[in-house]
Short mmCIF file of C-alpha atoms and ligand atoms in Angstrom, two decimals:
data_model
loop_
_atom_site.label_atom_id
_atom_site.label_comp_id
_atom_site.label_asym_id
_atom_site.label_seq_id
_atom_site.Cartn_x
_atom_site.Cartn_y
_atom_site.Cartn_z
CA UNK A 1 -0.03 -0.04 -0.02
CA UNK A 2 1.35 3.53 -0.72
CA UNK A 3 0.31 6.66 0.90
CA UNK A 4 -2.28 7.57 -1.65
CA UNK A 5 -4.03 4.21 -1.16
CA UNK A 6 -3.81 4.43 2.56
CA UNK A 7 -5.43 7.77 2.42
CA UNK A 8 -8.12 6.63 0.16
CA UNK A 9 -8.97 3.75 2.30
CA UNK A 10 -9.07 6.17 5.34
CA UNK A 11 -11.48 8.68 3.50
CA UNK A 12 -13.92 5.87 2.41
CA UNK A 13 -13.94 4.22 5.80
CA UNK A 14 -15.01 7.66 7.10
CA UNK A 15 -18.04 7.66 4.79
CA UNK A 16 -16.77 9.73 1.92
CA UNK A 17 -17.96 8.49 -1.46
CA UNK A 18 -17.69 11.23 -3.90
CA UNK A 19 -14.59 12.93 -5.23
CA UNK A 20 -15.08 16.11 -7.47
CA UNK A 21 -11.66 16.25 -9.29
CA UNK A 22 -9.46 18.36 -11.49
CA UNK A 23 -6.10 16.71 -11.02
CA UNK A 24 -2.65 17.14 -12.36
CA UNK A 25 0.82 15.53 -12.29
CA UNK A 26 1.39 15.88 -8.56
CA UNK A 27 -1.91 13.96 -8.01
CA UNK A 28 -1.28 11.01 -10.29
CA UNK A 29 -0.82 8.47 -7.44
CA UNK A 30 -4.15 9.82 -5.81
CA UNK A 31 -5.82 9.37 -9.21
CA UNK A 32 -4.54 5.90 -9.41
CA UNK A 33 -5.72 5.03 -5.92
CA UNK A 34 -9.12 6.25 -6.72
CA UNK A 35 -9.11 4.23 -9.80
CA UNK A 36 -8.37 1.20 -7.88
CA UNK A 37 -11.26 1.45 -5.28
CA UNK A 38 -14.88 0.79 -6.08
CA UNK A 39 -15.96 2.87 -2.98
CA UNK A 40 -15.16 6.36 -4.22
CA UNK A 41 -16.83 7.84 -7.27
CA UNK A 42 -14.59 10.37 -9.16
CA UNK A 43 -16.35 13.02 -10.97
CA UNK A 44 -14.21 15.14 -13.51
CA UNK A 45 -14.98 18.93 -13.61
CA UNK A 46 -13.25 21.14 -16.14
CA UNK A 47 -12.49 24.03 -13.83
CA UNK A 48 -11.66 24.25 -10.08
CA UNK A 49 -14.68 26.51 -9.41
CA UNK A 50 -17.02 23.68 -10.71
CA UNK A 51 -15.13 21.23 -8.41
CA UNK A 52 -15.54 23.32 -5.21
CA UNK A 53 -19.21 24.52 -5.98
CA UNK A 54 -20.27 21.00 -6.67
CA UNK A 55 -18.87 19.80 -3.45
CA UNK A 56 -20.77 22.69 -1.63
CA UNK A 57 -24.02 21.58 -3.40
CA UNK A 58 -23.33 17.95 -2.48
CA UNK A 59 -22.89 18.67 1.13
CA UNK A 60 -25.90 21.08 1.26
CA UNK A 61 -28.09 18.11 0.27
CA UNK A 62 -26.37 15.23 2.16
CA UNK A 63 -24.65 16.86 5.16
CA UNK A 64 -21.67 14.79 4.15
CA UNK A 65 -18.41 16.09 2.87
CA UNK A 66 -17.39 15.37 -0.63
CA UNK A 67 -13.60 15.11 -1.47
CA UNK A 68 -12.14 17.64 -3.92
CA UNK A 69 -8.97 16.79 -5.70
CA UNK A 70 -6.96 19.94 -6.66
CA UNK A 71 -3.77 20.77 -8.39
CA UNK A 72 -1.29 22.68 -6.08
CA UNK A 73 -1.72 26.47 -5.37
CA UNK A 74 -3.13 27.51 -8.60
CA UNK A 75 -5.67 24.83 -8.69
CA UNK A 76 -6.87 25.62 -5.24
CA UNK A 77 -6.80 29.42 -6.14
CA UNK A 78 -9.10 28.67 -9.02
CA UNK A 79 -11.48 26.93 -6.70
CA UNK A 80 -11.39 29.71 -4.28
CA UNK A 81 -14.55 31.81 -4.98
CA UNK A 82 -16.78 28.81 -4.53
CA UNK A 83 -14.81 27.66 -1.43
CA UNK A 84 -15.62 31.14 -0.02
CA UNK A 85 -19.37 30.46 -0.83
CA UNK A 86 -19.09 27.07 0.86
CA UNK A 87 -17.39 28.66 3.87
CA UNK A 88 -20.37 30.98 4.21
CA UNK A 89 -22.79 28.13 3.84
CA UNK A 90 -21.02 26.25 6.66
CA UNK A 91 -20.92 23.00 4.76
CA UNK A 92 -18.49 20.13 5.42
CA UNK A 93 -15.93 19.72 2.79
CA UNK A 94 -12.59 18.14 2.44
CA UNK A 95 -9.96 19.39 -0.03
CA UNK A 96 -7.02 17.25 -1.07
CA UNK A 97 -4.56 19.39 -2.83
CA UNK A 98 -1.36 18.01 -4.23
CA UNK A 99 2.03 19.73 -3.79
CA UNK A 100 5.62 19.05 -4.89
CA UNK A 101 7.81 16.64 -2.93
CA UNK A 102 9.52 18.71 -0.20
CA UNK A 103 12.92 18.01 -1.66
CA UNK A 104 11.74 19.47 -5.07
CA UNK A 105 10.38 22.78 -3.38
CA UNK A 106 13.81 24.55 -2.98
CA UNK A 107 14.35 24.60 -6.88
CA UNK A 108 11.22 26.70 -7.33
CA UNK A 109 9.78 24.85 -10.30
CA UNK A 110 7.12 26.60 -12.10
CA UNK A 111 4.16 25.34 -10.10
CA UNK A 112 5.86 25.98 -6.68
CA UNK A 113 3.66 28.19 -4.49
CA UNK A 114 2.76 28.42 -0.90
CA UNK A 115 -0.18 26.13 -0.87
CA UNK A 116 -1.10 26.46 2.75
CA UNK A 117 -1.21 30.21 2.42
CA UNK A 118 -3.87 29.72 -0.26
CA UNK A 119 -5.72 27.25 1.84
CA UNK A 120 -5.92 29.08 5.25
CA UNK A 121 -8.14 31.73 3.59
CA UNK A 122 -11.22 29.51 3.47
CA UNK A 123 -10.41 26.42 5.58
CA UNK A 124 -10.72 26.05 9.24
CA UNK A 125 -8.20 23.21 9.30
CA UNK A 126 -5.00 22.98 7.06
CA UNK A 127 -2.25 20.52 7.42
CA UNK A 128 0.69 19.25 5.15
CA UNK A 129 1.61 15.59 5.60
CA UNK A 130 5.18 14.78 6.75
CA UNK A 131 5.32 11.20 5.43
CA UNK A 132 3.19 8.62 3.50
CA UNK A 133 1.75 7.31 6.91
CA UNK A 134 1.13 10.71 8.11
CA UNK A 135 -0.83 11.47 4.98
CA UNK A 136 -3.31 8.65 5.73
CA UNK A 137 -3.45 9.80 9.44
CA UNK A 138 -4.28 13.35 8.52
CA UNK A 139 -7.04 12.04 6.30
CA UNK A 140 -8.90 10.92 9.25
CA UNK A 141 -8.32 14.18 10.97
CA UNK A 142 -9.39 16.11 8.05
CA UNK A 143 -12.62 14.34 7.85
CA UNK A 144 -13.17 14.67 11.62
CA UNK A 145 -12.58 18.40 11.38
CA UNK A 146 -14.87 18.86 8.45
CA UNK A 147 -17.76 17.11 10.02
CA UNK A 148 -17.43 18.47 13.51
CA UNK A 149 -19.93 21.23 14.43
CA UNK A 150 -22.09 22.57 11.91
CA UNK A 151 -19.68 21.83 8.94
CA UNK A 152 -16.18 23.21 8.03
CA UNK A 153 -13.70 23.14 5.29
CA UNK A 154 -10.56 20.99 5.76
CA UNK A 155 -7.66 21.17 3.40
CA UNK A 156 -5.05 18.40 3.26
CA UNK A 157 -1.94 19.21 1.40
CA UNK A 158 -0.39 16.05 -0.01
CA UNK A 159 3.25 16.26 -1.17
CA UNK A 160 3.50 13.99 -4.22
CA UNK A 161 6.07 11.61 -2.71
CA UNK A 162 3.95 10.99 0.36
CA UNK A 163 1.29 9.64 -2.09
CA UNK A 164 3.69 7.24 -3.82
CA UNK A 165 6.02 6.12 -0.82
CA UNK A 166 4.85 3.05 1.19
CA UNK A 167 2.45 3.53 4.00
CA UNK A 168 1.81 0.84 6.85
CA UNK A 169 -1.98 1.28 7.31
CA UNK A 170 -5.00 3.29 6.88
CA UNK A 171 -6.79 5.00 9.82
CA UNK A 172 -10.34 4.44 11.21
CA UNK A 173 -12.87 7.37 11.48
CA UNK A 174 -12.32 9.52 14.39
CA UNK A 175 -15.24 10.57 16.70
CA UNK A 176 -17.25 13.65 15.51
CA UNK A 177 -18.24 16.52 17.89
CA UNK A 178 -21.92 17.66 17.23
CA UNK A 179 -22.84 21.31 17.09
CA UNK A 180 -22.98 22.80 20.66
CA UNK A 181 -26.37 22.84 22.31
CA UNK A 182 -27.85 26.30 23.36
CA UNK A 183 -27.97 26.58 27.13
CA UNK A 184 -31.35 26.54 29.05
CA UNK A 185 -30.40 30.03 30.49
CA UNK A 186 -30.32 31.47 26.96
CA UNK A 187 -33.55 29.80 26.03
CA UNK A 188 -35.14 31.18 29.31
CA UNK A 189 -33.87 34.69 28.43
CA UNK A 190 -35.21 34.63 25.04
CA UNK A 191 -38.55 33.20 26.33
CA UNK A 192 -38.73 36.21 28.77
CA UNK A 193 -38.00 38.70 26.14
CA UNK A 194 -40.73 37.22 23.79
CA UNK A 195 -43.19 38.13 26.49
CA UNK A 196 -42.05 41.73 27.27
CA UNK A 197 -44.55 43.28 24.76
CA UNK A 198 -41.83 44.89 22.74
CA UNK A 199 -42.35 44.88 19.00
CA UNK A 200 -40.22 41.76 18.16
CA UNK A 201 -39.01 39.99 14.89
CA UNK A 202 -37.49 36.63 14.74
CA UNK A 203 -34.79 36.07 12.09
CA UNK A 204 -33.96 32.55 11.01
CA UNK A 205 -30.98 31.26 9.12
CA UNK A 206 -28.93 28.05 8.56
CA UNK A 207 -30.56 24.91 9.81
CA UNK A 208 -33.45 27.04 11.27
CA UNK A 209 -34.78 27.10 7.61
CA UNK A 210 -35.37 23.36 7.60
CA UNK A 211 -38.94 22.03 7.91
CA UNK A 212 -38.93 20.89 11.58
CA UNK A 213 -37.34 24.05 12.74
CA UNK A 214 -39.65 26.28 10.70
CA UNK A 215 -42.80 24.46 12.25
CA UNK A 216 -41.57 25.16 15.55
CA UNK A 217 -40.69 28.74 14.69
CA UNK A 218 -44.28 29.25 13.21
CA UNK A 219 -45.78 28.08 16.60
CA UNK A 220 -43.63 30.39 18.52
CA UNK A 221 -44.53 33.20 16.00
CA UNK A 222 -48.30 32.49 16.45
CA UNK A 223 -47.94 32.43 20.42
CA UNK A 224 -45.94 35.59 20.61
CA UNK A 225 -47.09 37.65 17.59
CA UNK A 226 -43.48 38.11 16.44
CA UNK A 227 -43.16 37.69 12.71
CA UNK A 228 -40.60 35.38 11.13
CA UNK A 229 -37.89 36.52 8.58
CA UNK A 230 -35.43 34.31 6.62
CA UNK A 231 -31.83 35.53 6.07
CA UNK A 232 -31.32 36.83 2.59
CA UNK A 233 -28.95 34.11 1.26
CA UNK A 234 -29.52 30.83 3.02
CA UNK A 235 -27.60 27.63 2.51
CA UNK A 236 -30.83 25.56 2.25
CA UNK A 237 -34.31 26.80 2.61
CA UNK A 238 -37.12 24.38 2.66
CA UNK A 239 -40.34 25.80 1.46
CA UNK A 240 -43.42 25.29 -0.49
CA UNK A 241 -47.06 23.83 0.00
CA UNK A 242 -47.28 22.00 3.44
CA UNK A 243 -44.46 24.09 4.94
CA UNK A 244 -44.09 27.35 6.62
CA UNK A 245 -43.80 30.35 4.28
CA UNK A 246 -41.63 33.16 5.61
CA UNK A 247 -40.46 36.34 3.78
CA UNK A 248 -36.73 37.02 3.18
CA UNK A 249 -34.94 40.03 4.39
CA UNK A 250 -34.63 41.92 1.15
CA UNK A 251 -31.25 42.15 -0.44
CA UNK A 252 -31.35 45.99 -1.05
CA UNK A 253 -30.63 47.83 2.17
CA UNK A 254 -33.00 50.56 1.04
CA UNK A 255 -35.85 47.97 0.88
CA UNK A 256 -34.69 46.04 3.99
CA UNK A 257 -34.34 48.99 6.36
CA UNK A 258 -37.99 50.15 6.26
CA UNK A 259 -39.07 46.53 6.71
CA UNK A 260 -36.93 45.99 9.81
CA UNK A 261 -36.88 49.45 11.25
CA UNK A 262 -40.27 49.06 13.14
CA UNK A 263 -38.93 46.38 15.35
CA UNK A 264 -37.56 47.20 18.78
CA UNK A 265 -36.23 43.71 19.48
CA UNK A 266 -34.80 40.84 17.25
CA UNK A 267 -34.26 37.26 18.28
CA UNK A 268 -31.69 35.35 15.96
CA UNK A 269 -31.90 31.77 15.35
CA UNK A 270 -28.97 30.19 13.34
CA UNK A 271 -28.07 33.61 11.90
CA UNK A 272 -26.34 36.73 12.54
CA UNK A 273 -27.73 40.33 12.70
CA UNK A 274 -28.87 41.33 9.18
CA UNK A 275 -26.39 43.61 7.49
CA UNK A 276 -26.21 45.38 4.21
CA UNK A 277 -24.36 43.48 1.50
CA UNK A 278 -22.16 46.42 0.83
CA UNK A 279 -21.55 49.81 2.37
CA UNK A 280 -23.25 52.61 0.55
CA UNK A 281 -22.82 56.33 1.17
CA UNK A 282 -25.26 57.58 3.69
CA UNK A 283 -26.72 54.14 4.36
CA UNK A 284 -26.22 52.26 7.73
CA UNK A 285 -24.51 48.99 7.67
CA UNK A 286 -26.91 47.41 9.88
CA UNK A 287 -30.38 46.66 8.69
CA UNK A 288 -31.96 46.78 12.10
CA UNK A 289 -32.39 50.03 14.03
CA UNK A 290 -29.47 51.04 16.04
CA UNK A 291 -31.84 51.34 18.99
CA UNK A 292 -33.12 47.60 18.53
CA UNK A 293 -32.02 45.12 21.06
CA UNK A 294 -30.70 41.94 19.26
CA UNK A 295 -30.51 38.69 21.16
CA UNK A 296 -29.14 35.40 19.87
CA UNK A 297 -31.23 32.29 20.72
CA UNK A 298 -28.70 30.10 18.59
CA UNK A 299 -25.68 31.33 16.68
CA UNK A 300 -25.13 29.88 13.14
CA UNK A 301 -22.81 27.26 14.80
CA UNK A 302 -25.15 26.15 17.49
CA UNK A 303 -28.08 23.54 17.28
CA UNK A 304 -31.16 25.30 16.41
CA UNK A 305 -33.73 22.50 16.53
CA UNK A 306 -33.34 21.75 20.18
CA UNK A 307 -33.25 25.46 21.10
CA UNK A 308 -36.58 26.09 19.28
CA UNK A 309 -38.13 22.96 20.70
CA UNK A 310 -37.22 24.15 24.20
CA UNK A 311 -38.36 27.74 23.54
CA UNK A 312 -41.60 26.45 22.19
CA UNK A 313 -42.28 24.35 25.25
CA UNK A 314 -41.40 27.18 27.64
CA UNK A 315 -43.80 29.48 25.66
CA UNK A 316 -46.66 26.99 25.42
CA UNK A 317 -46.46 27.09 21.65
CA UNK A 318 -48.15 23.90 21.18
CA UNK A 319 -48.55 21.83 17.91
CA UNK A 320 -51.42 22.93 15.76
CA UNK A 321 -50.60 26.70 16.03
CA UNK A 322 -48.42 26.56 12.80
CA UNK A 323 -49.52 28.45 9.71
CA UNK A 324 -49.14 26.09 6.87
CA UNK A 325 -48.58 27.27 3.38
CA UNK A 326 -51.42 25.93 0.88
CA UNK A 327 -50.59 24.74 -2.60
CA UNK A 328 -51.24 27.58 -4.93
CA UNK A 329 -51.42 26.82 -8.67
CA UNK A 330 -51.21 30.08 -10.57
CA UNK A 331 -52.79 30.35 -14.15
CA UNK A 332 -50.61 29.62 -17.02
CA UNK A 333 -49.01 32.86 -17.60
CA UNK A 334 -49.11 34.48 -21.00
CA UNK A 335 -47.38 37.46 -23.04
CA UNK A 336 -44.06 38.87 -22.05
CA UNK A 337 -41.44 36.53 -20.64
CA UNK A 338 -40.90 38.22 -17.22
CA UNK A 339 -39.54 36.99 -13.89
CA UNK A 340 -43.01 36.78 -12.68
CA UNK A 341 -44.16 34.66 -15.56
CA UNK A 342 -41.13 32.45 -14.88
CA UNK A 343 -41.99 32.30 -11.14
CA UNK A 344 -45.77 31.42 -12.03
CA UNK A 345 -44.53 28.53 -14.22
CA UNK A 346 -42.19 27.10 -11.59
CA UNK A 347 -45.03 27.44 -9.01
CA UNK A 348 -47.29 25.37 -11.23
CA UNK A 349 -44.87 22.81 -12.39
CA UNK A 350 -42.09 22.24 -9.85
CA UNK A 351 -42.36 18.58 -8.94
CA UNK A 352 -42.55 17.77 -5.25
CA UNK A 353 -38.90 17.62 -3.61
CA UNK A 354 -37.40 19.54 -6.50
CA UNK A 355 -34.11 21.27 -5.51
CA UNK A 356 -33.88 24.99 -6.83
CA UNK A 357 -30.53 26.36 -7.09
CA UNK A 358 -31.11 30.14 -7.13
CA UNK A 359 -28.45 32.35 -8.76
CA UNK A 360 -31.23 34.30 -10.54
CA UNK A 361 -29.88 37.68 -9.25
CA UNK A 362 -32.31 40.40 -10.32
CA UNK A 363 -34.89 37.78 -11.19
CA UNK A 364 -34.56 36.13 -7.83
CA UNK A 365 -36.87 38.11 -5.59
CA UNK A 366 -39.86 37.91 -7.93
CA UNK A 367 -39.55 34.29 -8.53
CA UNK A 368 -39.02 33.72 -4.90
CA UNK A 369 -42.24 35.52 -3.87
CA UNK A 370 -44.20 33.56 -6.44
CA UNK A 371 -43.07 30.04 -5.61
CA UNK A 372 -44.21 30.23 -1.90
CA UNK A 373 -47.28 27.93 -2.86
CA UNK A 374 -45.22 25.52 -5.24
CA UNK A 375 -44.91 21.98 -4.28
CA UNK A 376 -42.43 21.19 -1.50
CA UNK A 377 -38.92 22.17 -2.56
CA UNK A 378 -35.49 23.06 -1.27
CA UNK A 379 -33.85 26.40 -2.32
CA UNK A 380 -30.09 26.69 -2.28
CA UNK A 381 -28.70 30.32 -2.67
CA UNK A 382 -25.56 32.20 -3.27
CA UNK A 383 -24.36 32.32 0.29
CA UNK A 384 -21.25 34.18 -0.03
CA UNK A 385 -22.14 36.56 -2.98
CA UNK A 386 -19.38 35.22 -5.13
CA UNK A 387 -21.06 34.71 -8.51
CA UNK A 388 -20.48 31.44 -10.61
CA UNK A 389 -21.89 29.28 -7.71
CA UNK A 390 -25.29 28.30 -9.15
CA UNK A 391 -24.45 25.87 -11.91
CA UNK A 392 -21.81 23.98 -9.79
CA UNK A 393 -24.17 23.85 -6.77
CA UNK A 394 -27.02 22.49 -8.84
CA UNK A 395 -24.65 19.83 -10.34
CA UNK A 396 -23.44 18.73 -6.84
CA UNK A 397 -27.07 18.73 -5.52
CA UNK A 398 -28.05 16.55 -8.49
CA UNK A 399 -25.17 14.01 -7.71
CA UNK A 400 -26.26 13.99 -4.09
CA UNK A 401 -30.02 13.42 -4.81
CA UNK A 402 -30.20 11.51 -8.22
CA UNK A 403 -34.03 10.84 -7.57
CA UNK A 404 -34.71 14.60 -7.31
CA UNK A 405 -35.37 17.08 -9.94
CA UNK A 406 -32.86 19.93 -9.87
CA UNK A 407 -33.67 23.30 -11.32
CA UNK A 408 -30.92 25.84 -11.68
CA UNK A 409 -32.34 29.40 -11.92
CA UNK A 410 -29.29 30.94 -13.52
CA UNK A 411 -28.49 34.61 -14.44
CA UNK A 412 -26.56 34.81 -17.69
CA UNK A 413 -23.46 36.73 -16.37
CA UNK A 414 -22.99 34.66 -13.40
CA UNK A 415 -23.44 31.49 -15.51
CA UNK A 416 -20.39 32.44 -17.42
CA UNK A 417 -17.95 32.12 -14.50
CA UNK A 418 -18.38 28.24 -14.28
CA UNK A 419 -20.20 27.32 -17.26
CA UNK A 420 -18.07 24.20 -17.59
CA UNK A 421 -20.52 22.76 -15.23
CA UNK A 422 -22.72 21.99 -18.10
CA UNK A 423 -20.14 19.54 -19.58
CA UNK A 424 -19.93 17.51 -16.29
CA UNK A 425 -23.89 17.57 -16.16
CA UNK A 426 -23.92 16.01 -19.67
CA UNK A 427 -21.06 13.61 -18.83
CA UNK A 428 -22.95 12.39 -15.46
CA UNK A 429 -26.40 12.65 -17.22
CA UNK A 430 -27.64 14.58 -14.03
CA UNK A 431 -31.29 15.63 -14.01
CA UNK A 432 -30.71 19.34 -13.81
CA UNK A 433 -32.85 21.83 -15.81
CA UNK A 434 -31.01 25.11 -16.19
CA UNK A 435 -33.32 28.17 -16.65
CA UNK A 436 -30.87 30.50 -18.12
CA UNK A 437 -32.04 33.89 -17.51
CA UNK A 438 -30.89 35.94 -20.47
CA UNK A 439 -31.30 39.51 -19.93
CA UNK A 440 -28.15 40.15 -22.07
CA UNK A 441 -26.87 42.28 -18.97
CA UNK A 442 -25.14 42.53 -15.78
CA UNK A 443 -28.37 44.21 -14.71
CA UNK A 444 -27.72 44.32 -11.04
CA UNK A 445 -24.41 46.27 -11.53
CA UNK A 446 -26.35 49.01 -13.49
CA UNK A 447 -28.59 49.20 -10.36
CA UNK A 448 -25.65 49.34 -8.01
CA UNK A 449 -23.97 51.99 -10.00
CA UNK A 450 -27.05 54.26 -9.47
CA UNK A 451 -27.26 53.28 -5.72
CA UNK A 452 -23.66 54.25 -5.23
CA UNK A 453 -24.25 57.78 -6.63
CA UNK A 454 -20.88 57.74 -8.36
CA UNK A 455 -22.00 60.44 -10.83
CA UNK A 456 -23.47 60.35 -14.35
CA UNK A 457 -21.78 57.40 -16.11
CA UNK A 458 -20.13 57.68 -19.52
CA UNK A 459 -20.04 55.18 -22.15
CA UNK A 460 -16.47 54.10 -21.18
CA UNK A 461 -17.83 53.42 -17.55
CA UNK A 462 -20.90 51.62 -18.89
CA UNK A 463 -18.75 49.49 -21.18
CA UNK A 464 -17.55 47.75 -17.91
CA UNK A 465 -20.93 46.61 -17.04
CA UNK A 466 -22.08 45.67 -20.44
CA UNK A 467 -22.04 42.07 -21.52
CA UNK A 468 -24.46 42.53 -24.55
CA UNK A 469 -21.84 43.70 -27.18
CA UNK A 470 -21.49 41.22 -28.52
CA UNK A 471 -24.37 39.06 -27.29
CA UNK A 472 -23.62 35.61 -26.07
CA UNK A 473 -24.97 32.66 -27.99
CA UNK A 474 -26.29 30.27 -25.28
CA UNK A 475 -27.66 27.86 -27.65
CA UNK A 476 -24.10 27.19 -28.94
CA UNK A 477 -22.43 27.45 -25.58
CA UNK A 478 -24.69 24.75 -24.09
CA UNK A 479 -24.76 22.53 -27.11
CA UNK A 480 -20.86 22.74 -27.28
CA UNK A 481 -20.86 21.34 -23.70
CA UNK A 482 -23.31 18.67 -25.01
CA UNK A 483 -26.34 19.81 -23.27
CA UNK A 484 -29.76 20.05 -25.21
CA UNK A 485 -31.27 23.45 -25.34
CA UNK A 486 -34.43 25.22 -26.19
CA UNK A 487 -35.16 29.05 -26.29
CA UNK A 488 -38.24 30.81 -24.98
CA UNK A 489 -39.24 34.34 -25.88
CA UNK A 490 -42.71 34.42 -24.47
CA UNK A 491 -44.44 33.25 -21.26
CA UNK A 492 -46.24 30.61 -23.23
CA UNK A 493 -43.27 29.18 -24.81
CA UNK A 494 -41.47 29.15 -21.42
CA UNK A 495 -44.22 27.25 -19.72
CA UNK A 496 -44.49 24.68 -22.42
CA UNK A 497 -40.60 24.05 -22.63
CA UNK A 498 -40.46 23.88 -18.71
CA UNK A 499 -43.26 21.40 -18.66
CA UNK A 500 -41.59 19.24 -21.10
CA UNK A 501 -38.26 19.46 -19.22
CA UNK A 502 -40.00 18.42 -15.94
CA UNK A 503 -41.08 15.15 -17.76
CA UNK A 504 -37.73 14.37 -19.27
CA UNK A 505 -34.69 13.12 -17.40
CA UNK A 506 -31.17 14.56 -18.05
CA UNK A 507 -29.58 17.92 -18.31
CA UNK A 508 -31.46 20.42 -20.54
CA UNK A 509 -30.99 24.28 -20.75
CA UNK A 510 -33.91 26.64 -21.46
CA UNK A 511 -32.74 29.91 -22.58
CA UNK A 512 -35.41 32.37 -21.21
CA UNK A 513 -35.12 35.63 -23.06
CA UNK A 514 -36.16 37.83 -20.03
CA UNK A 515 -37.97 41.15 -20.23
CA UNK A 516 -37.02 43.44 -17.39
CA UNK A 517 -37.62 46.99 -16.45
CA UNK A 518 -34.53 47.88 -14.53
CA UNK A 519 -35.84 51.08 -13.32
CA UNK A 520 -38.68 49.24 -11.62
CA UNK A 521 -36.60 46.52 -9.99
CA UNK A 522 -35.52 48.88 -7.29
CA UNK A 523 -38.42 50.59 -5.78
C1 LIG B 601 -16.68 36.51 -8.12
C2 LIG B 601 -17.52 37.77 -8.33
N1 LIG B 601 -17.13 38.49 -9.27
C3 LIG B 601 -17.77 39.70 -9.55
C4 LIG B 601 -19.01 39.93 -8.85
C5 LIG B 601 -19.71 41.23 -9.09
N2 LIG B 601 -21.04 40.98 -9.66
C6 LIG B 601 -22.13 40.93 -8.88
S1 LIG B 601 -23.36 40.57 -9.84
C7 LIG B 601 -22.59 40.54 -11.21
C8 LIG B 601 -23.17 40.44 -12.50
C9 LIG B 601 -24.55 39.73 -12.45
O1 LIG B 601 -25.09 39.61 -13.74
P1 LIG B 601 -26.09 38.47 -14.14
O2 LIG B 601 -25.56 37.25 -13.40
O3 LIG B 601 -26.33 38.45 -15.57
O4 LIG B 601 -27.35 38.84 -13.21
P2 LIG B 601 -28.31 40.05 -13.52
O5 LIG B 601 -27.91 41.21 -12.61
O6 LIG B 601 -28.31 40.42 -15.04
O7 LIG B 601 -29.70 39.63 -13.14
C10 LIG B 601 -21.19 40.80 -11.00
C11 LIG B 601 -20.24 40.96 -11.98
C12 LIG B 601 -19.35 38.98 -7.78
N3 LIG B 601 -20.47 39.23 -7.01
N4 LIG B 601 -18.67 37.89 -7.62
MG1 LIG B 602 -27.88 39.15 -16.58
#
């Protein structure tokens, strides 16, 4: 057995089954070891941002880390933006990054770089092996660290010679620390606050947006009169008919502040105080009033379900008090293909237990509000604001849940960052329907330009926000990646194509030529 084989056995013995990979020369023994085991499924992705985003999507749906296999510092750097999103999503993930053998490093060969300096940015645990045996030992620690608590990113750096040198044995899985429980004192404090007659809102995030938590939160809301809000960009939000419908804190601070300013008191569950996405001149960073008292029931790292159960008990928020969303089937939309029309089609046709990867950017809010009464589904959002996440996350979710329909609501500009995902979808025949929202624009940046009051833009400035000259040809892009396509320019066409796609297995891209009134998006 060599170090690579010992590491592989350690990883699969710890329950890891999927490896999203983009390897190079320094990973050849790891590639060979994966080839020899039938317990790890390798999935090639053609850009590291697809590798890391897919591992994020997989973890969101399974709670289990996937392995990523990345090529030295530059490979890890290419995967960085989606590792950032994964870190904000608080998912477990294990990166294995190859490096040169230590004796080769002093010669400063072209691919030599400080791999651990790259890794520390988004990983909570980074180690480099010191021998072949140590590589396998650290594999067990990497999994333990990734799975401990709410979910973290581990990066194990594997010098090439530690993969090829002999190793004595693999290592058994190490015990995992569950997320910390909220203390009963904290629950009691929150219970008291919820009875103090102050105008209170409850903001939910993380695991508190899963069905069981939401049912408890809805009871608490009914008992106390405190409305519920969801954080703007959750990792996984379970919604639809038969569940609890809650509004999201709006993305635009100018819209969020008036919504939240009326509350004197906030209770946070699995999330932090709502903040503006960016700083803007003359706009506060915090979306809650500076006079509001903010109290945390459960931090994003803590267990929300037991805290909410305890709180509901203390408040006498009994089962039956929940407000359950009914199934709402909108009429078949007609006329212009707008975000509203797309939302209505999705609300009518999304199958039960669909997974919706939402990187719809300026189309998202409207589609979100119109899909409250859709069949039960899970929404995955762009947790860290680094675009290029939606396609990889949808791909990883489809690998995780092969029996569930995945819909990727995908804005055109963001799609281009990681469009190689389409090839992996075709290769693995994943059941993903991509709704490519073609507005031929970086629409949101034009809104942001106005919000920042940077002055009247000239053509040179606007050229940096313009993806319409020349226009991209999505039919050729997708077909070139071997994904079938269709194109919808009206609401009727879109409805018909989406209906057909819901009844067909395999990846398909619907190019939706979206009509938008940018001036009206922001008011
Ligand atoms: C990694 C990264 N690079 C750049 C940005 C800045 N950015 C935010 S939105 C956006 C363009 C969005 O355009 P599109 O995806 O077409 O959505 P639309 O606004 O048209 O709805 C850009 C470049 C970012 N958020 N993340
Ligand atoms: Mg766009």
